[in-house]
Tab-separated table of C-alpha atoms and ligand atoms in Angstrom:
chain	number	residue	atom	x	y	z
A	1	MET	CA	161.405	50.131	26.477
A	2	THR	CA	161.766	53.532	28.143
A	3	ILE	CA	164.931	55.033	29.599
A	4	PHE	CA	163.378	54.712	33.076
A	5	LYS	CA	162.850	50.976	32.640
A	6	LYS	CA	166.533	50.724	31.691
A	7	ILE	CA	167.417	52.597	34.892
A	8	ILE	CA	165.231	50.177	36.910
A	9	ASP	CA	166.988	47.233	35.264
A	10	LYS	CA	170.399	48.875	35.909
A	11	GLU	CA	171.181	48.830	32.195
A	12	ILE	CA	172.025	52.528	32.398
A	13	PRO	CA	173.286	54.362	35.482
A	14	ALA	CA	171.416	56.898	37.570
A	15	ASP	CA	172.146	58.793	40.763
A	16	ILE	CA	169.813	56.711	42.932
A	17	VAL	CA	168.652	58.261	46.216
A	18	TYR	CA	166.148	55.575	47.294
A	19	GLU	CA	165.135	52.084	46.192
A	20	ASP	CA	162.868	49.305	47.418
A	21	ASP	CA	160.838	46.478	45.882
A	22	LEU	CA	158.178	48.795	44.499
A	23	CYS	CA	159.904	52.007	43.544
A	24	LEU	CA	163.078	53.817	42.613
A	25	ALA	CA	164.075	57.448	43.161
A	26	PHE	CA	166.970	59.158	41.403
A	27	ASN	CA	168.196	62.664	40.660
A	28	ASP	CA	166.918	64.235	37.451
A	29	ILE	CA	169.652	64.536	34.818
A	30	ASN	CA	168.490	68.093	34.011
A	31	PRO	CA	167.468	69.532	37.377
A	32	GLN	CA	164.958	72.384	37.458
A	33	ALA	CA	165.562	73.178	41.130
A	34	PRO	CA	168.329	72.628	43.714
A	35	THR	CA	166.591	69.350	44.569
A	36	HIS	CA	164.969	67.533	41.652
A	37	VAL	CA	164.287	63.857	42.274
A	38	LEU	CA	162.230	61.539	40.078
A	39	LEU	CA	160.245	58.867	41.903
A	40	ILE	CA	159.003	56.013	39.740
A	41	PRO	CA	157.156	52.747	40.314
A	42	LYS	CA	159.054	49.669	39.177
A	43	LYS	CA	155.811	48.486	37.635
A	44	VAL	CA	155.574	49.789	34.082
A	45	ILE	CA	152.671	52.278	33.911
A	46	ALA	CA	152.913	54.772	31.067
A	47	SER	CA	151.182	57.714	32.740
A	48	MET	CA	148.346	58.751	35.062
A	49	ALA	CA	146.072	58.259	32.056
A	50	GLU	CA	146.729	54.503	32.268
A	51	VAL	CA	146.121	54.225	36.029
A	52	GLU	CA	143.342	51.894	37.116
A	53	LYS	CA	141.715	51.180	40.474
A	54	ALA	CA	144.033	48.207	40.960
A	55	GLU	CA	146.874	50.719	41.286
A	56	GLN	CA	145.421	52.656	44.213
A	57	ASP	CA	147.633	51.036	46.857
A	58	LEU	CA	150.748	51.573	44.739
A	59	LEU	CA	149.896	55.219	44.103
A	60	GLY	CA	149.200	55.842	47.778
A	61	PHE	CA	152.514	54.191	48.601
A	62	LEU	CA	154.315	56.441	46.110
A	63	MET	CA	152.801	59.605	47.584
A	64	VAL	CA	153.863	58.628	51.094
A	65	LYS	CA	157.314	57.738	49.761
A	66	ALA	CA	157.542	61.106	47.983
A	67	ALA	CA	156.862	62.848	51.305
A	68	GLU	CA	159.533	60.730	53.019
A	69	ILE	CA	162.104	61.479	50.310
A	70	ALA	CA	161.294	65.191	50.458
A	71	LYS	CA	161.664	65.151	54.236
A	72	ALA	CA	164.979	63.274	54.011
A	73	ALA	CA	166.181	65.912	51.523
A	74	GLY	CA	165.380	68.627	54.054
A	75	LEU	CA	162.500	70.095	52.063
A	76	SER	CA	159.607	69.662	54.469
A	77	GLU	CA	159.952	72.846	56.463
A	78	ASP	CA	160.149	75.325	53.576
A	79	GLY	CA	157.993	73.217	51.276
A	80	TYR	CA	158.306	71.608	47.894
A	81	ARG	CA	156.350	70.740	44.767
A	82	LEU	CA	155.275	67.356	43.422
A	83	VAL	CA	154.544	67.236	39.686
A	84	VAL	CA	153.150	64.404	37.565
A	85	ASN	CA	153.186	65.440	33.927
A	86	THR	CA	150.618	63.420	32.005
A	87	ARG	CA	150.753	62.974	28.241
A	88	GLU	CA	151.229	65.615	25.584
A	89	ASN	CA	149.553	68.714	27.006
A	90	ALA	CA	151.622	68.484	30.169
A	91	GLY	CA	154.852	67.924	28.246
A	92	GLN	CA	155.448	64.374	29.446
A	93	GLU	CA	158.640	63.184	27.752
A	94	VAL	CA	159.164	59.753	29.282
A	95	PRO	CA	156.143	57.410	29.106
A	96	HIS	CA	156.785	55.743	32.470
A	97	LEU	CA	154.796	57.261	35.352
A	98	HIS	CA	156.997	59.479	37.503
A	99	ILE	CA	156.613	62.005	40.298
A	100	HIS	CA	158.923	65.017	40.145
A	101	ILE	CA	159.985	66.051	43.667
A	102	LEU	CA	161.170	69.652	43.369
A	103	GLY	CA	162.508	71.834	46.138
A	104	GLY	CA	165.135	74.257	47.367
A	105	ARG	CA	163.612	77.352	45.770
A	106	LYS	CA	160.260	79.120	45.406
A	107	PHE	CA	157.946	78.056	42.593
A	108	SER	CA	155.453	80.276	40.845
A	109	TRP	CA	151.760	79.569	40.358
A	110	PRO	CA	150.051	79.080	37.969
A	111	PRO	CA	152.568	76.806	36.229
A	112	GLY	CA	153.655	77.670	32.708
B	201	5GP	P1	158.663	64.503	31.994
B	201	5GP	O1	158.820	65.667	31.058
B	201	5GP	O2	158.394	63.217	31.244
B	201	5GP	O3	157.658	64.761	33.085
B	201	5GP	O4	160.021	64.381	32.753
B	201	5GP	C1	161.049	63.542	32.336
B	201	5GP	C2	162.258	63.914	33.165
B	201	5GP	O5	163.209	62.881	33.032
B	201	5GP	C3	162.928	65.206	32.728
B	201	5GP	O6	162.977	66.111	33.816
B	201	5GP	C4	164.322	64.772	32.276
B	201	5GP	O7	165.334	65.700	32.620
B	201	5GP	C5	164.484	63.447	32.999
B	201	5GP	N1	165.332	62.490	32.311
B	201	5GP	C6	165.251	62.122	31.010
B	201	5GP	N2	166.166	61.190	30.723
B	201	5GP	C7	166.854	60.942	31.886
B	201	5GP	C8	167.937	60.075	32.218
B	201	5GP	O8	168.462	59.323	31.401
B	201	5GP	N3	168.370	60.107	33.507
B	201	5GP	C9	167.804	60.926	34.445
B	201	5GP	N4	168.313	60.863	35.684
B	201	5GP	N5	166.784	61.762	34.157
B	201	5GP	C10	166.311	61.771	32.897
């Protein structure tokens, strides 16, 4: 069981900023920007590499929710970055699909 599943199940605490039946959003414990929220589906999906067509509604829902959370955090006007690290080459540490919502500063491109 991953740490994110334990957060979903309220076995360990997190600084939750949004929750509904399908998803949970909470502040990253090691923020990389002034705003750094993790948005996760409650359904256990290890990464984008495990996503199947049956998940298309859920993934669309999560993207819309990410935009809503970013807007509520005041990030829409200046902009923000969404990141979905996938498996080893991207440095994914927690094998439960998550969208990083990063904002409050400028980000460089290309990413490191
Ligand atoms: P990844 O590298 O898998 O894309 O990102 C995992 C993220 O989860 C990291 O930014 C890390 O700081 C965050 N994280 C890991 N463990 C915890 C935790 O127990 N609580 C919270 N809030 N964030 C965590």
